[in-house]
mmCIF file of C-alpha atoms in Angstrom:
data_model
loop_
_atom_site.group_PDB
_atom_site.id
_atom_site.type_symbol
_atom_site.label_atom_id
_atom_site.label_comp_id
_atom_site.label_asym_id
_atom_site.label_seq_id
_atom_site.Cartn_x
_atom_site.Cartn_y
_atom_site.Cartn_z
ATOM 1 C CA MET A 21 0.037 -0.051 -0.056
ATOM 2 C CA GLN A 22 1.091 3.585 -0.737
ATOM 3 C CA HIS A 23 1.281 6.135 2.141
ATOM 4 C CA LEU A 24 -1.025 9.111 2.362
ATOM 5 C CA ILE A 25 0.647 11.895 4.185
ATOM 6 C CA VAL A 26 -1.879 14.567 5.602
ATOM 7 C CA PHE A 27 -0.866 17.998 6.844
ATOM 8 C CA SER A 28 -3.581 19.710 8.851
ATOM 9 C CA HIS A 29 -4.061 22.888 10.991
ATOM 10 C CA LEU A 30 -6.787 20.939 12.972
ATOM 11 C CA ARG A 31 -6.170 18.586 15.816
ATOM 12 C CA TRP A 32 -7.679 15.149 15.081
ATOM 13 C CA ASN A 33 -9.527 15.204 18.452
ATOM 14 C CA PHE A 34 -10.834 18.720 18.235
ATOM 15 C CA VAL A 35 -14.087 18.403 16.313
ATOM 16 C CA TYR A 36 -15.037 15.534 14.079
ATOM 17 C CA GLN A 37 -15.403 17.085 10.665
ATOM 18 C CA ARG A 38 -14.209 16.889 7.066
ATOM 19 C CA PRO A 39 -10.691 15.651 7.617
ATOM 20 C CA GLN A 40 -11.787 12.825 9.910
ATOM 21 C CA HIS A 41 -14.496 11.637 7.700
ATOM 22 C CA LEU A 42 -12.226 11.528 4.635
ATOM 23 C CA MET A 43 -9.108 10.243 6.187
ATOM 24 C CA SER A 44 -10.989 7.413 8.132
ATOM 25 C CA ARG A 45 -12.033 6.278 4.523
ATOM 26 C CA PHE A 46 -8.691 6.921 2.793
ATOM 27 C CA ALA A 47 -7.090 4.723 5.559
ATOM 28 C CA LYS A 48 -8.746 1.750 3.788
ATOM 29 C CA LYS A 49 -6.882 2.527 0.745
ATOM 30 C CA TYR A 50 -3.498 3.987 1.842
ATOM 31 C CA ILE A 51 -1.435 3.792 5.006
ATOM 32 C CA THR A 52 -2.423 7.106 6.290
ATOM 33 C CA TYR A 53 -0.475 9.538 8.475
ATOM 34 C CA TYR A 54 -2.235 12.678 9.796
ATOM 35 C CA ILE A 55 0.463 15.239 10.714
ATOM 36 C CA GLU A 56 -0.692 17.852 13.279
ATOM 37 C CA GLU A 57 1.000 21.199 13.855
ATOM 38 C CA ALA A 58 3.998 20.941 16.116
ATOM 39 C CA ILE A 59 3.798 21.811 19.832
ATOM 40 C CA SER A 60 6.597 22.924 22.223
ATOM 41 C CA ASP A 61 6.396 20.644 25.110
ATOM 42 C CA GLY A 62 9.471 18.431 25.111
ATOM 43 C CA GLU A 63 13.039 18.072 26.336
ATOM 44 C CA GLU A 64 14.132 17.279 22.818
ATOM 45 C CA ASP A 65 12.703 17.237 19.336
ATOM 46 C CA GLY A 66 10.667 14.235 18.345
ATOM 47 C CA TYR A 67 7.134 13.108 17.659
ATOM 48 C CA TYR A 68 4.252 11.342 19.292
ATOM 49 C CA ILE A 69 2.287 8.842 17.215
ATOM 50 C CA ASN A 70 -0.833 6.745 17.827
ATOM 51 C CA LYS A 71 -3.360 4.964 15.670
ATOM 52 C CA THR A 72 -7.093 5.615 15.751
ATOM 53 C CA GLU A 73 -9.706 2.854 15.542
ATOM 54 C CA GLU A 74 -10.015 3.680 11.802
ATOM 55 C CA ASP A 75 -6.223 2.922 11.367
ATOM 56 C CA VAL A 76 -5.221 6.569 10.873
ATOM 57 C CA HIS A 77 -1.829 7.269 12.362
ATOM 58 C CA ILE A 78 -1.864 10.582 14.221
ATOM 59 C CA VAL A 79 1.438 12.213 14.365
ATOM 60 C CA VAL A 80 2.263 15.196 16.648
ATOM 61 C CA PRO A 81 5.713 16.714 16.225
ATOM 62 C CA HIS A 82 6.995 18.191 19.477
ATOM 63 C CA LEU A 83 9.783 20.591 19.906
ATOM 64 C CA GLU A 84 12.271 21.329 22.677
ATOM 65 C CA VAL A 85 10.805 23.934 24.971
ATOM 66 C CA GLY A 86 12.534 27.320 24.877
ATOM 67 C CA ILE A 87 13.465 27.648 21.180
ATOM 68 C CA SER A 88 10.987 29.995 19.400
ATOM 69 C CA ASN A 89 12.676 31.189 16.164
ATOM 70 C CA ALA A 90 9.985 30.505 13.437
ATOM 71 C CA SER A 91 12.337 29.623 10.576
ATOM 72 C CA LYS A 92 14.423 27.445 12.774
ATOM 73 C CA ASN A 93 11.341 25.773 14.034
ATOM 74 C CA ALA A 94 10.224 24.936 10.435
ATOM 75 C CA GLU A 95 13.623 23.359 9.856
ATOM 76 C CA ARG A 96 13.318 21.336 13.069
ATOM 77 C CA VAL A 97 9.887 20.120 12.067
ATOM 78 C CA GLN A 98 11.175 19.037 8.707
ATOM 79 C CA ASN A 99 13.945 17.098 10.353
ATOM 80 C CA ILE A 100 11.280 15.410 12.638
ATOM 81 C CA LEU A 101 9.428 14.422 9.452
ATOM 82 C CA GLU A 102 12.506 13.072 7.767
ATOM 83 C CA THR A 103 13.070 10.906 10.938
ATOM 84 C CA LEU A 104 9.454 9.812 10.839
ATOM 85 C CA PHE A 105 9.692 8.727 7.196
ATOM 86 C CA GLU A 106 12.782 6.706 7.922
ATOM 87 C CA GLU A 107 11.423 5.018 11.093
ATOM 88 C CA GLN A 108 8.076 4.302 9.506
ATOM 89 C CA TYR A 109 9.626 3.124 6.150
ATOM 90 C CA ILE A 110 7.711 5.701 4.237
ATOM 91 C CA THR A 111 9.082 5.768 0.608
ATOM 92 C CA ASP A 112 6.090 5.615 -1.644
ATOM 93 C CA TYR A 113 3.683 8.501 -0.698
ATOM 94 C CA LEU A 114 1.214 11.117 -1.625
ATOM 95 C CA PHE A 115 0.940 14.525 0.114
ATOM 96 C CA TRP A 116 -2.378 16.008 1.143
ATOM 97 C CA TYR A 117 -2.560 19.651 2.485
ATOM 98 C CA TYR A 118 -5.175 21.149 4.548
ATOM 99 C CA THR A 119 -2.944 24.018 5.431
ATOM 100 C CA PRO A 120 -0.621 25.790 2.886
ATOM 101 C CA MET A 121 1.542 26.730 5.872
ATOM 102 C CA ALA A 122 2.806 23.205 6.030
ATOM 103 C CA LEU A 123 4.897 24.065 2.948
ATOM 104 C CA GLU A 124 7.412 25.606 5.427
ATOM 105 C CA TYR A 125 8.507 22.194 6.605
ATOM 106 C CA THR A 126 7.866 19.946 3.563
ATOM 107 C CA GLN A 127 10.602 21.096 1.328
ATOM 108 C CA GLY A 128 12.707 18.563 -0.465
ATOM 109 C CA PHE A 129 10.334 15.668 -0.222
ATOM 110 C CA GLU A 130 9.265 13.800 -3.335
ATOM 111 C CA PRO A 131 5.549 12.862 -3.259
ATOM 112 C CA GLU A 132 4.040 11.120 -6.144
ATOM 113 C CA LEU A 133 1.105 13.402 -6.161
ATOM 114 C CA ILE A 134 0.058 16.526 -4.149
ATOM 115 C CA VAL A 135 -3.469 17.286 -3.177
ATOM 116 C CA TYR A 136 -4.736 20.505 -1.727
ATOM 117 C CA ASP A 137 -8.151 20.064 0.083
ATOM 118 C CA CYS A 138 -9.234 23.673 0.544
ATOM 119 C CA MET A 139 -11.975 23.249 3.121
ATOM 120 C CA ASP A 140 -12.037 26.882 4.247
ATOM 121 C CA GLU A 141 -10.711 30.245 3.245
ATOM 122 C CA LEU A 142 -8.162 30.188 6.102
ATOM 123 C CA SER A 143 -6.804 33.684 5.345
ATOM 124 C CA ALA A 144 -10.103 35.140 6.436
ATOM 125 C CA PHE A 145 -10.001 33.564 9.793
ATOM 126 C CA LYS A 146 -9.016 35.250 12.964
ATOM 127 C CA PHE A 147 -5.227 35.113 13.723
ATOM 128 C CA ALA A 148 -4.456 33.842 10.243
ATOM 129 C CA PRO A 149 -0.668 34.096 9.415
ATOM 130 C CA ALA A 150 0.120 37.071 7.341
ATOM 131 C CA GLU A 151 1.915 34.944 4.735
ATOM 132 C CA LEU A 152 -0.932 32.432 4.358
ATOM 133 C CA GLN A 153 -2.144 33.768 1.030
ATOM 134 C CA ALA A 154 1.349 33.691 -0.459
ATOM 135 C CA LYS A 155 1.786 30.069 0.782
ATOM 136 C CA GLU A 156 -1.531 29.093 -0.836
ATOM 137 C CA LYS A 157 -0.390 30.589 -4.176
ATOM 138 C CA GLN A 158 2.775 28.414 -3.874
ATOM 139 C CA LEU A 159 0.801 25.346 -3.062
ATOM 140 C CA MET A 160 -1.509 26.011 -5.932
ATOM 141 C CA SER A 161 1.495 26.067 -8.263
ATOM 142 C CA VAL A 162 2.742 22.594 -7.190
ATOM 143 C CA ALA A 163 -0.701 20.789 -6.456
ATOM 144 C CA ASP A 164 -1.821 18.225 -8.939
ATOM 145 C CA VAL A 165 -5.425 18.384 -7.923
ATOM 146 C CA VAL A 166 -7.349 20.819 -5.755
ATOM 147 C CA PHE A 167 -10.688 20.053 -3.968
ATOM 148 C CA THR A 168 -12.931 22.748 -2.346
ATOM 149 C CA GLY A 169 -15.278 22.260 0.547
ATOM 150 C CA GLY A 170 -18.220 24.083 -1.077
ATOM 151 C CA ASN A 171 -19.515 25.953 -4.123
ATOM 152 C CA SER A 172 -18.452 29.333 -2.936
ATOM 153 C CA LEU A 173 -14.835 28.310 -2.481
ATOM 154 C CA TYR A 174 -14.996 26.561 -5.874
ATOM 155 C CA GLU A 175 -16.113 29.805 -7.589
ATOM 156 C CA ALA A 176 -13.242 31.648 -5.691
ATOM 157 C CA LYS A 177 -10.498 29.102 -6.652
ATOM 158 C CA LYS A 178 -11.496 27.548 -9.983
ATOM 159 C CA ASN A 179 -9.364 30.027 -12.074
ATOM 160 C CA ALA A 180 -6.375 29.673 -9.695
ATOM 161 C CA HIS A 181 -5.646 26.099 -10.829
ATOM 162 C CA SER A 182 -6.292 23.910 -13.921
ATOM 163 C CA ASN A 183 -7.589 20.937 -11.954
ATOM 164 C CA VAL A 184 -10.094 22.090 -9.320
ATOM 165 C CA TYR A 185 -13.187 20.233 -8.270
ATOM 166 C CA CYS A 186 -15.969 21.084 -5.885
ATOM 167 C CA CYS A 187 -16.338 18.300 -3.333
ATOM 168 C CA PRO A 188 -18.701 19.802 -0.651
ATOM 169 C CA SER A 189 -18.632 18.387 2.876
ATOM 170 C CA SER A 190 -21.204 15.655 3.125
ATOM 171 C CA ILE A 191 -23.031 13.506 5.643
ATOM 172 C CA ASP A 192 -23.181 10.181 7.448
ATOM 173 C CA LYS A 193 -26.877 9.848 7.096
ATOM 174 C CA GLN A 194 -27.362 6.790 9.288
ATOM 175 C CA HIS A 195 -25.510 8.324 12.180
ATOM 176 C CA PHE A 196 -27.689 11.509 12.299
ATOM 177 C CA GLU A 197 -31.027 9.782 11.469
ATOM 178 C CA ALA A 198 -30.832 8.113 14.736
ATOM 179 C CA ALA A 199 -31.944 11.529 16.207
ATOM 180 C CA ARG A 200 -35.370 11.039 14.581
ATOM 181 C CA GLN A 201 -36.089 8.296 17.156
ATOM 182 C CA VAL A 202 -36.680 9.304 20.866
ATOM 183 C CA GLN A 203 -33.472 8.636 22.753
ATOM 184 C CA VAL A 204 -32.486 8.788 26.422
ATOM 185 C CA GLU A 205 -31.865 12.480 27.078
ATOM 186 C CA PRO A 206 -28.237 13.367 27.922
ATOM 187 C CA LYS A 207 -28.151 14.357 31.611
ATOM 188 C CA ASP A 208 -27.065 17.854 31.041
ATOM 189 C CA GLN A 209 -29.969 18.485 28.715
ATOM 190 C CA GLN A 210 -32.677 16.764 30.665
ATOM 191 C CA GLN A 211 -33.852 19.605 32.738
ATOM 192 C CA ILE A 212 -33.772 22.259 30.052
ATOM 193 C CA PRO A 213 -37.416 23.145 29.118
ATOM 194 C CA HIS A 214 -38.948 23.148 25.538
ATOM 195 C CA PRO A 215 -39.053 24.563 23.132
ATOM 196 C CA ARG A 216 -35.218 24.076 22.553
ATOM 197 C CA LEU A 217 -33.413 25.671 19.641
ATOM 198 C CA GLY A 218 -29.984 24.177 19.377
ATOM 199 C CA PHE A 219 -26.586 24.650 17.834
ATOM 200 C CA PHE A 220 -23.485 22.426 17.574
ATOM 201 C CA GLY A 221 -20.061 23.479 16.391
ATOM 202 C CA VAL A 222 -17.146 25.678 17.053
ATOM 203 C CA ILE A 223 -18.152 28.932 18.805
ATOM 204 C CA ASP A 224 -15.676 31.410 17.433
ATOM 205 C CA GLU A 225 -15.484 34.585 15.317
ATOM 206 C CA ARG A 226 -17.918 33.203 12.819
ATOM 207 C CA PHE A 227 -20.671 32.876 15.469
ATOM 208 C CA ASP A 228 -23.188 35.736 15.634
ATOM 209 C CA ILE A 229 -23.108 36.496 19.430
ATOM 210 C CA GLU A 230 -25.542 39.446 19.243
ATOM 211 C CA LEU A 231 -27.984 37.524 17.129
ATOM 212 C CA ILE A 232 -28.111 34.885 19.920
ATOM 213 C CA ARG A 233 -28.443 37.592 22.636
ATOM 214 C CA GLN A 234 -31.299 39.322 20.858
ATOM 215 C CA LEU A 235 -33.009 36.085 20.213
ATOM 216 C CA ALA A 236 -32.844 35.026 23.865
ATOM 217 C CA ILE A 237 -34.092 38.309 24.979
ATOM 218 C CA ALA A 238 -36.972 38.380 22.424
ATOM 219 C CA ARG A 239 -38.285 35.046 23.621
ATOM 220 C CA PRO A 240 -37.281 34.263 27.212
ATOM 221 C CA ASP A 241 -39.541 31.278 27.156
ATOM 222 C CA TRP A 242 -37.461 29.712 24.446
ATOM 223 C CA HIS A 243 -34.189 27.814 25.424
ATOM 224 C CA LEU A 244 -31.103 27.983 23.305
ATOM 225 C CA VAL A 245 -28.823 24.970 23.625
ATOM 226 C CA LEU A 246 -25.291 25.591 22.452
ATOM 227 C CA LEU A 247 -22.761 22.704 22.021
ATOM 228 C CA GLY A 248 -19.068 23.147 21.290
ATOM 229 C CA PRO A 249 -15.783 24.632 22.226
ATOM 230 C CA VAL A 250 -15.238 28.420 22.565
ATOM 231 C CA VAL A 251 -12.053 29.381 20.705
ATOM 232 C CA LYS A 252 -10.448 32.620 19.468
ATOM 233 C CA ILE A 253 -13.030 34.848 21.278
ATOM 234 C CA ASP A 254 -13.293 35.881 24.870
ATOM 235 C CA PRO A 255 -15.808 33.705 26.671
ATOM 236 C CA ALA A 256 -16.713 36.756 28.692
ATOM 237 C CA SER A 257 -18.213 38.300 25.490
ATOM 238 C CA LEU A 258 -20.924 35.531 25.198
ATOM 239 C CA PRO A 259 -24.378 36.431 26.239
ATOM 240 C CA THR A 260 -25.485 35.057 29.628
ATOM 241 C CA GLU A 261 -29.314 35.276 29.532
ATOM 242 C CA LYS A 262 -30.829 32.589 31.703
ATOM 243 C CA ASN A 263 -32.422 30.839 28.729
ATOM 244 C CA ILE A 264 -29.012 30.203 26.994
ATOM 245 C CA HIS A 265 -27.274 26.952 27.985
ATOM 246 C CA TYR A 266 -23.665 26.401 27.082
ATOM 247 C CA LEU A 267 -23.120 22.581 27.484
ATOM 248 C CA GLY A 268 -19.475 22.488 26.167
ATOM 249 C CA SER A 269 -17.858 20.087 23.650
ATOM 250 C CA LYS A 270 -19.555 16.825 22.772
ATOM 251 C CA THR A 271 -18.311 13.820 20.848
ATOM 252 C CA TYR A 272 -19.415 13.074 17.312
ATOM 253 C CA LYS A 273 -20.927 9.946 18.688
ATOM 254 C CA GLU A 274 -23.079 12.012 21.265
ATOM 255 C CA LEU A 275 -24.588 14.497 18.828
ATOM 256 C CA PRO A 276 -27.641 12.510 17.670
ATOM 257 C CA SER A 277 -28.796 12.115 21.365
ATOM 258 C CA TYR A 278 -28.731 15.957 21.876
ATOM 259 C CA LEU A 279 -30.299 16.635 18.451
ATOM 260 C CA SER A 280 -33.237 14.311 19.300
ATOM 261 C CA GLY A 281 -34.363 16.521 22.042
ATOM 262 C CA TRP A 282 -34.230 19.836 20.061
ATOM 263 C CA ASP A 283 -37.293 21.371 18.486
ATOM 264 C CA ILE A 284 -35.305 23.562 15.913
ATOM 265 C CA ALA A 285 -31.641 23.536 14.852
ATOM 266 C CA LEU A 286 -29.832 26.764 14.269
ATOM 267 C CA ILE A 287 -26.974 27.987 12.020
ATOM 268 C CA PRO A 288 -26.386 31.517 13.639
ATOM 269 C CA PHE A 289 -23.291 32.578 11.719
ATOM 270 C CA ALA A 290 -22.397 36.174 11.336
ATOM 271 C CA ILE A 291 -22.020 37.531 7.698
ATOM 272 C CA ASN A 292 -18.456 38.633 7.574
ATOM 273 C CA ASP A 293 -15.251 37.822 5.902
ATOM 274 C CA SER A 294 -14.728 34.629 7.859
ATOM 275 C CA THR A 295 -18.076 33.186 6.726
ATOM 276 C CA ARG A 296 -18.023 34.345 3.120
ATOM 277 C CA PHE A 297 -16.930 30.963 1.779
ATOM 278 C CA ILE A 298 -18.000 28.440 4.465
ATOM 279 C CA SER A 299 -20.243 25.505 3.695
ATOM 280 C CA PRO A 300 -21.378 24.383 7.141
ATOM 281 C CA THR A 301 -21.429 20.536 7.322
ATOM 282 C CA LYS A 302 -24.014 20.812 10.174
ATOM 283 C CA THR A 303 -26.684 21.782 7.461
ATOM 284 C CA PRO A 304 -27.197 18.263 6.040
ATOM 285 C CA GLU A 305 -26.465 16.757 9.492
ATOM 286 C CA TYR A 306 -29.348 18.756 11.130
ATOM 287 C CA LEU A 307 -31.609 17.775 8.202
ATOM 288 C CA ALA A 308 -30.762 14.102 8.447
ATOM 289 C CA ALA A 309 -31.842 14.363 12.195
ATOM 290 C CA GLY A 310 -35.104 15.584 11.032
ATOM 291 C CA ARG A 311 -34.826 18.896 12.623
ATOM 292 C CA PRO A 312 -36.173 22.033 11.114
ATOM 293 C CA VAL A 313 -33.293 24.380 10.444
ATOM 294 C CA ILE A 314 -33.024 28.236 10.556
ATOM 295 C CA SER A 315 -29.852 29.918 9.161
ATOM 296 C CA THR A 316 -28.449 33.291 8.586
ATOM 297 C CA PRO A 317 -27.945 33.955 4.730
ATOM 298 C CA ILE A 318 -24.639 31.913 4.479
ATOM 299 C CA THR A 319 -24.193 31.625 0.536
ATOM 300 C CA ASP A 320 -23.766 27.849 0.561
ATOM 301 C CA VAL A 321 -26.813 27.391 2.865
ATOM 302 C CA VAL A 322 -29.086 29.742 0.815
ATOM 303 C CA ASN A 323 -28.026 27.719 -2.278
ATOM 304 C CA PRO A 324 -29.038 24.987 -2.415
ATOM 305 C CA TYR A 325 -30.939 24.490 0.975
ATOM 306 C CA GLY A 326 -32.807 27.779 1.203
ATOM 307 C CA LYS A 327 -33.773 27.922 -2.444
ATOM 308 C CA MET A 328 -35.138 24.362 -2.208
ATOM 309 C CA GLY A 329 -37.208 25.231 0.843
ATOM 310 C CA LEU A 330 -35.397 22.709 3.123
ATOM 311 C CA VAL A 331 -33.998 25.426 5.410
ATOM 312 C CA HIS A 332 -35.401 28.777 6.562
ATOM 313 C CA ILE A 333 -33.200 31.721 5.956
ATOM 314 C CA ALA A 334 -33.362 34.678 8.425
ATOM 315 C CA GLU A 335 -31.298 37.791 8.663
ATOM 316 C CA SER A 336 -32.248 39.187 11.998
ATOM 317 C CA ALA A 337 -33.418 37.959 15.427
ATOM 318 C CA GLU A 338 -37.008 39.105 14.474
ATOM 319 C CA GLU A 339 -36.865 36.852 11.484
ATOM 320 C CA PHE A 340 -35.517 33.971 13.483
ATOM 321 C CA VAL A 341 -38.442 34.366 15.891
ATOM 322 C CA GLU A 342 -40.842 34.529 12.917
ATOM 323 C CA LYS A 343 -39.616 31.377 11.302
ATOM 324 C CA ALA A 344 -39.227 29.523 14.503
ATOM 325 C CA THR A 345 -42.777 30.328 15.466
ATOM 326 C CA ILE A 346 -44.020 28.865 12.165
ATOM 327 C CA GLU A 347 -42.201 25.645 12.709
ATOM 328 C CA LEU A 348 -43.124 25.206 16.447
ATOM 329 C CA ASN A 349 -46.872 25.533 15.287
ATOM 330 C CA LYS A 350 -46.432 23.147 12.460
ATOM 331 C CA LEU A 351 -48.131 19.804 13.144
ATOM 332 C CA ASP A 352 -47.287 17.926 10.016
ATOM 333 C CA LYS A 353 -43.716 17.868 8.700
ATOM 334 C CA SER A 354 -44.056 14.663 6.604
ATOM 335 C CA ASN A 355 -43.914 16.441 3.306
ATOM 336 C CA TRP A 356 -40.843 18.526 4.149
ATOM 337 C CA LEU A 357 -39.167 15.365 5.533
ATOM 338 C CA ARG A 358 -39.758 13.589 2.207
ATOM 339 C CA GLN A 359 -38.123 16.405 0.336
ATOM 340 C CA VAL A 360 -35.231 16.291 2.836
ATOM 341 C CA ASP A 361 -34.676 12.598 2.336
ATOM 342 C CA GLU A 362 -34.902 12.874 -1.482
ATOM 343 C CA TYR A 363 -32.215 15.555 -1.474
ATOM 344 C CA LEU A 364 -30.029 13.769 1.085
ATOM 345 C CA SER A 365 -30.236 10.428 -0.898
ATOM 346 C CA HIS A 366 -27.803 11.861 -3.434
ATOM 347 C CA ILE A 367 -24.985 12.791 -0.961
ATOM 348 C CA SER A 368 -22.763 10.934 1.357
ATOM 349 C CA TRP A 369 -19.260 10.971 2.627
ATOM 350 C CA ASP A 370 -18.733 7.651 0.854
ATOM 351 C CA GLU A 371 -19.700 9.313 -2.548
ATOM 352 C CA THR A 372 -17.488 12.389 -1.810
ATOM 353 C CA TRP A 373 -14.577 10.087 -1.043
ATOM 354 C CA SER A 374 -15.166 7.938 -4.155
ATOM 355 C CA THR A 375 -15.238 11.124 -6.305
ATOM 356 C CA MET A 376 -11.925 12.265 -4.793
ATOM 357 C CA CYS A 377 -10.423 8.846 -5.355
ATOM 358 C CA ARG A 378 -11.405 8.871 -9.121
ATOM 359 C CA HIS A 379 -9.682 12.287 -9.527
ATOM 360 C CA ILE A 380 -6.608 11.181 -7.745
ATOM 361 C CA GLU A 381 -6.317 8.013 -9.696
ATOM 362 C CA HIS A 382 -6.702 9.871 -12.882
ATOM 363 C CA VAL A 383 -3.712 12.010 -11.946
ATOM 364 C CA LEU A 384 -1.639 9.143 -10.758
ATOM 365 C CA GLU A 385 -1.916 7.483 -14.089
ATOM 366 C CA ARG A 386 0.552 10.262 -15.268
ATOM 367 C CA GLU A 387 3.039 9.104 -12.586
ATOM 368 C CA ASN A 388 4.072 12.656 -11.597
ATOM 369 C CA ILE A 389 6.964 12.953 -9.113
ATOM 370 C CA HIS A 390 7.496 16.227 -7.273
ATOM 371 C CA THR A 391 10.178 17.929 -5.462
ATOM 372 C CA ILE A 392 8.532 20.698 -3.419
#
């Protein structure tokens, strides 16, 4: 088997999302190594490695504490990778980038193929490195194939490379359909009254804090359940109304049990640079769970979900209240659910993975070898 070496800005155990879904499948086809960003926590340079139940090898380079020169650190990480390749007998391999910044420590390697899976416009995110756009341009120049995580990103990147494909984040329908059946309530949600309007995901600069505050104030008898880690924003800035419940991070396995107890699912993202190109995976996940969905006008939610009538689109707290009231008073959702199931029948992570495999295999037929 060939090796697939993945360079990511996301920790494997942070939030289960696109990289985890895809690499768990690629591990059936390649010996897969998922390289996280280095951390400074050791007495000497080296790496930790462990294998997930899906057979993905998670590698964390660790650097000796006290050395903080950025260019020197990149050289040290590259030395760690060279050691990894030698000790793990990695000689026939493909490179897969989630972050262009990994180019800083992957110089001189000779992958048979280079993939750039552009799942987000990282340069628009808070605390993004100043050199990220330049690094992406460099990555585009050496990549054999580029995938984008949604239609908006595809439109933004399609002219930057000759081999770009839109591969939107998809869904594990069976996993989330379990939420349509009544489940045992998680303990931390049991005492929260109905109606419940819920959200799961990372609570960061993309999250519309003021919208949630206004919604909670407008309907104090409704309860907002928010699941997920708070990152890159001050937790003290979050609204603290009594009907807002922050339940913290939950595992991917736990999400259906929480969803089953919600009346409505929310996508309360702000409309700003950081959300301009996002394609929230939670949209089809909420729908597979059978939950009515209300979203701010994120482009990749409006089209196709809003235009098809599968998701309500609202621009203000007043509109969220209006759409939620309609759903809470709706007794029969069977026709909507049929439309949801018809749409979701055409998408899956297995299909997304298979499509990517076909594009990769097509390029591999040319037997390209690179020196980055």
